[in-house]
Short mmCIF file of C-alpha atoms and ligand atoms in Angstrom, two decimals:
data_model
loop_
_atom_site.label_atom_id
_atom_site.label_comp_id
_atom_site.label_asym_id
_atom_site.label_seq_id
_atom_site.Cartn_x
_atom_site.Cartn_y
_atom_site.Cartn_z
CA MET A 1 -0.03 0.02 0.01
CA ILE A 2 1.43 3.59 -0.71
CA ASN A 3 1.25 5.96 2.22
CA ILE A 4 1.46 9.64 1.77
CA ALA A 5 1.71 11.85 4.75
CA ILE A 6 1.20 15.45 5.16
CA ASP A 7 1.76 17.38 8.28
CA GLY A 8 1.73 21.34 9.24
CA PRO A 9 0.08 23.65 11.47
CA ALA A 10 -3.73 24.92 11.25
CA GLY A 11 -5.01 26.33 8.27
CA ALA A 12 -1.64 25.87 6.18
CA GLY A 13 -4.66 24.14 3.42
CA LYS A 14 -3.67 20.41 4.36
CA SER A 15 -7.47 19.11 3.94
CA THR A 16 -8.11 21.05 0.98
CA ILE A 17 -5.13 20.07 -1.01
CA ALA A 18 -5.45 16.42 0.42
CA LYS A 19 -8.58 15.86 -0.65
CA ARG A 20 -8.09 16.83 -4.26
CA LEU A 21 -5.10 15.01 -4.13
CA ALA A 22 -6.99 11.66 -3.35
CA LYS A 23 -9.43 12.20 -5.52
CA GLU A 24 -6.70 12.47 -8.47
CA LEU A 25 -4.95 9.74 -7.46
CA GLY A 26 -7.58 7.59 -6.28
CA TYR A 27 -6.63 7.43 -2.80
CA ILE A 28 -8.55 7.41 0.75
CA TYR A 29 -8.16 10.62 2.10
CA VAL A 30 -7.93 10.45 5.97
CA ASP A 31 -8.60 13.16 7.91
CA THR A 32 -7.13 12.64 11.48
CA GLY A 33 -7.90 15.97 12.71
CA ALA A 34 -11.60 15.46 12.73
CA MET A 35 -10.87 12.53 14.94
CA TYR A 36 -9.49 14.74 17.46
CA ARG A 37 -12.23 17.10 16.89
CA ALA A 38 -14.41 14.19 17.60
CA MET A 39 -13.02 13.17 20.70
CA ALA A 40 -12.75 17.25 21.75
CA TYR A 41 -16.59 17.34 21.19
CA TYR A 42 -17.50 14.56 23.01
CA PHE A 43 -15.65 16.13 26.11
CA LEU A 44 -17.19 19.82 25.27
CA LYS A 45 -20.40 18.02 25.33
CA ASN A 46 -20.01 16.33 28.48
CA HIS A 47 -18.68 19.33 30.09
CA ILE A 48 -15.32 18.01 30.68
CA SER A 49 -12.62 20.65 31.15
CA ALA A 50 -9.43 20.48 28.91
CA GLU A 51 -7.59 20.60 31.87
CA ASP A 52 -8.81 17.70 33.92
CA GLU A 53 -6.82 15.13 32.77
CA ASN A 54 -8.33 12.37 34.77
CA ARG A 55 -11.90 12.93 33.86
CA ILE A 56 -10.58 12.61 30.07
CA ALA A 57 -9.10 9.81 30.60
CA ALA A 58 -11.84 8.17 32.37
CA ALA A 59 -14.27 9.63 29.26
CA CYS A 60 -11.74 7.65 26.76
CA GLU A 61 -12.93 4.30 28.21
CA HIS A 62 -16.53 5.47 26.78
CA VAL A 63 -15.61 7.02 23.34
CA ASP A 64 -15.61 4.70 20.22
CA ILE A 65 -14.75 6.51 17.08
CA THR A 66 -15.01 4.82 13.55
CA ILE A 67 -14.13 6.34 10.29
CA ARG A 68 -17.03 5.58 7.24
CA TYR A 69 -16.62 6.77 3.58
CA GLN A 70 -19.82 8.51 1.93
CA ASP A 71 -19.65 9.56 -1.89
CA GLY A 72 -15.83 9.75 -1.05
CA GLU A 73 -16.35 11.89 1.82
CA GLN A 74 -14.81 10.91 5.41
CA GLN A 75 -17.54 10.48 7.88
CA VAL A 76 -16.52 10.37 11.74
CA ILE A 77 -18.94 8.29 13.72
CA LEU A 78 -18.56 8.68 17.56
CA ASN A 79 -20.33 6.35 19.69
CA GLY A 80 -22.70 5.46 16.59
CA GLU A 81 -23.51 9.56 15.86
CA ASN A 82 -22.28 11.14 12.71
CA VAL A 83 -20.46 13.87 14.08
CA ASN A 84 -18.96 15.26 10.90
CA GLY A 85 -21.93 18.39 10.82
CA VAL A 86 -20.84 19.86 14.46
CA ILE A 87 -16.88 19.48 14.49
CA ARG A 88 -15.77 22.12 12.18
CA ASN A 89 -16.08 25.12 14.18
CA GLU A 90 -13.35 27.28 16.14
CA GLU A 91 -14.63 26.17 19.79
CA VAL A 92 -14.26 22.55 19.01
CA GLY A 93 -10.88 23.25 17.03
CA ASN A 94 -9.48 24.91 20.05
CA MET A 95 -10.40 22.14 22.20
CA ALA A 96 -9.09 19.51 20.02
CA SER A 97 -5.62 21.41 20.14
CA SER A 98 -5.81 21.45 23.97
CA THR A 99 -6.93 17.80 24.42
CA SER A 100 -4.58 16.05 21.80
CA VAL A 101 -1.90 16.72 24.10
CA TYR A 102 -2.99 13.88 26.40
CA PRO A 103 -1.26 10.60 25.47
CA VAL A 104 -4.34 8.61 26.74
CA VAL A 105 -6.38 10.61 23.86
CA ARG A 106 -3.69 9.97 21.06
CA LYS A 107 -2.98 6.19 21.74
CA LYS A 108 -6.44 5.46 20.47
CA LEU A 109 -6.65 7.49 17.32
CA VAL A 110 -3.14 6.56 16.39
CA GLU A 111 -4.04 2.86 16.33
CA LEU A 112 -7.01 3.93 14.21
CA GLN A 113 -5.03 5.66 12.15
CA GLN A 114 -2.41 2.86 11.46
CA GLN A 115 -5.29 0.37 10.76
CA LEU A 116 -6.37 2.55 7.86
CA ALA A 117 -2.95 2.71 5.89
CA VAL A 118 -2.11 -1.04 6.37
CA LYS A 119 -5.59 -1.36 4.09
CA GLU A 120 -5.53 1.33 1.77
CA ASN A 121 -3.44 3.57 -0.65
CA VAL A 122 -3.71 6.83 1.72
CA ILE A 123 -3.06 10.32 1.68
CA MET A 124 -3.27 11.29 5.53
CA ASP A 125 -3.08 14.36 7.28
CA GLY A 126 -2.21 15.69 10.94
CA ARG A 127 0.40 16.93 12.82
CA ASP A 128 2.26 13.65 13.52
CA ILE A 129 1.41 11.60 10.68
CA GLY A 130 5.16 11.75 9.21
CA THR A 131 6.82 11.51 12.57
CA VAL A 132 4.90 9.25 14.57
CA VAL A 133 1.91 7.20 12.55
CA LEU A 134 3.37 6.58 9.45
CA PRO A 135 7.16 6.98 10.02
CA ASN A 136 7.41 4.70 6.99
CA ALA A 137 5.46 6.69 4.62
CA ASP A 138 6.26 6.51 0.99
CA VAL A 139 6.36 10.56 0.75
CA LYS A 140 6.17 13.08 3.40
CA ILE A 141 5.33 16.44 2.95
CA TYR A 142 5.32 19.20 5.65
CA LEU A 143 3.20 22.22 4.38
CA THR A 144 2.93 25.51 5.83
CA ALA A 145 2.12 29.47 5.35
CA SER A 146 2.86 32.63 7.40
CA SER A 147 0.32 33.00 10.24
CA LYS A 148 -1.04 36.32 8.36
CA VAL A 149 -1.88 33.97 5.39
CA ARG A 150 -3.64 31.40 7.26
CA ALA A 151 -5.68 33.73 9.29
CA LYS A 152 -6.93 35.35 6.17
CA ARG A 153 -7.71 32.02 4.79
CA ARG A 154 -9.97 30.85 7.38
CA TYR A 155 -11.17 34.09 8.05
CA ASP A 156 -12.26 34.30 4.17
CA GLU A 157 -13.70 30.80 4.85
CA LEU A 158 -15.65 31.69 7.94
CA THR A 159 -17.31 34.82 6.47
CA SER A 160 -18.27 32.80 3.40
CA LYS A 161 -20.58 30.88 5.41
CA GLY A 162 -21.95 33.69 7.01
CA GLU A 163 -20.05 33.86 10.37
CA VAL A 164 -19.06 37.04 12.14
CA CYS A 165 -15.35 37.17 13.02
CA ASP A 166 -12.30 39.16 13.68
CA LEU A 167 -9.25 38.84 11.47
CA ASP A 168 -6.77 39.44 14.48
CA GLN A 169 -8.32 37.25 16.88
CA ILE A 170 -8.29 34.40 14.16
CA GLU A 171 -4.52 34.77 13.79
CA GLN A 172 -3.71 35.24 17.80
CA ASP A 173 -5.74 31.76 17.84
CA ILE A 174 -3.55 30.60 15.14
CA ILE A 175 -0.64 31.51 16.80
CA ASP A 176 -1.46 29.65 19.92
CA ARG A 177 -2.72 26.94 18.42
CA ASP A 178 0.66 26.40 16.58
CA TYR A 179 2.41 27.11 19.75
CA ARG A 180 0.18 24.43 21.72
CA ASP A 181 0.71 21.66 18.58
CA MET A 182 4.62 22.33 18.06
CA ASN A 183 5.39 22.49 22.27
CA ARG A 184 3.69 19.29 23.83
CA GLU A 185 5.38 16.96 24.95
CA THR A 186 3.80 13.64 23.06
CA SER A 187 4.23 13.85 19.39
CA PRO A 188 4.36 17.67 18.71
CA LEU A 189 3.96 19.14 15.21
CA LYS A 190 7.29 18.93 13.78
CA GLN A 191 8.86 18.40 10.15
CA ALA A 192 10.32 14.68 10.00
CA ASP A 193 13.74 14.50 8.91
CA ASP A 194 12.84 12.85 5.38
CA ALA A 195 9.98 15.03 4.98
CA VAL A 196 9.82 17.67 1.53
CA LEU A 197 8.81 21.64 3.30
CA LEU A 198 6.11 23.21 0.99
CA ASP A 199 5.27 26.66 1.93
CA SER A 200 2.34 27.56 0.25
CA SER A 201 1.96 31.45 1.65
CA ASP A 202 2.40 32.79 -1.92
CA LEU A 203 0.43 29.92 -3.87
CA ASP A 204 -3.23 29.17 -4.54
CA ILE A 205 -4.99 25.76 -4.28
CA ASP A 206 -3.88 24.75 -7.95
CA GLY A 207 -0.26 25.73 -7.49
CA VAL A 208 0.19 23.71 -4.17
CA VAL A 209 -1.84 20.80 -6.08
CA GLU A 210 0.75 20.85 -8.93
CA LYS A 211 3.77 21.49 -6.31
CA MET A 212 2.77 18.34 -4.41
CA LYS A 213 1.93 16.19 -7.58
CA GLU A 214 5.53 16.86 -8.81
CA ILE A 215 6.80 15.82 -5.45
CA ILE A 216 4.61 12.61 -5.21
CA LYS A 217 5.77 11.53 -8.50
CA SER A 218 9.16 11.81 -7.79
CA ARG A 219 9.02 9.51 -4.84
CA VAL A 220 6.45 6.69 -6.09
O1 DC B 1 -6.17 19.75 11.67
P1 DC B 1 -7.09 19.95 12.71
O2 DC B 1 -7.17 21.66 12.79
O3 DC B 1 -8.71 19.77 12.42
O4 DC B 1 -6.90 19.46 14.03
C1 DC B 1 -7.36 20.08 15.02
C2 DC B 1 -6.31 19.25 16.19
O5 DC B 1 -6.32 18.57 16.44
C3 DC B 1 -5.23 20.24 16.39
O6 DC B 1 -4.68 21.51 16.65
C4 DC B 1 -4.41 19.51 16.90
C5 DC B 1 -4.89 18.18 16.99
N1 DC B 1 -4.25 17.26 15.94
C6 DC B 1 -3.37 16.09 16.29
O7 DC B 1 -2.73 16.75 17.57
N2 DC B 1 -2.78 15.35 15.64
C7 DC B 1 -3.25 15.18 14.42
N3 DC B 1 -2.68 14.05 13.92
C8 DC B 1 -4.25 16.08 13.99
C9 DC B 1 -4.56 16.98 14.52
#
């Protein structure tokens, strides 16, 4: 099976790009952030604080997360409920960043991710894919962009959905999220030694997809 790992900070365009590539290459797209978001959604719904490691550990025993594909789109099933429609907001994203620091949370999800990659050709994106989840991936790409550019992209995405938001606040959230993701003890976000660095600050989606295809072609 061919495994392609894409890591990078929030808002770098990983999921948009990975989805496009998966479609073009006929691979399965695995969005690991959505799994951490589903866990975070469960904690929020049960009023469990991100600081309360004991309650988080206990809650993990009651969380069952599985993945299904519907029309090529990944669906995250949390204890039997499809939560795709409720995990894509800043509250859940920030909670996912805060609670993904716990090894007990990561262990469950890493196992699930590794099982998926054994069975299928996958493009998997996240923070620790090239370093921890798929250390032997055929291709590893570290996709990044400046915090200003990433904040503007997220701002455009949210306002196009009719949400009212503040650009400076979004950039601050992104900077805080980067800091947490890069400085946690377990599986922090970092570029794997054998990953190719791609900065998308000055590229549009088509430009990034083209560059990625070149990188993949040269390695697979
Ligand atoms: O990619 P995303 O914004 O949907 O991810 C939400 C959070 O989940 C992110 O801030 C950190 C965490 N995460 C992680 O720790 N490891 C992954 N492989 C993917 C996401």
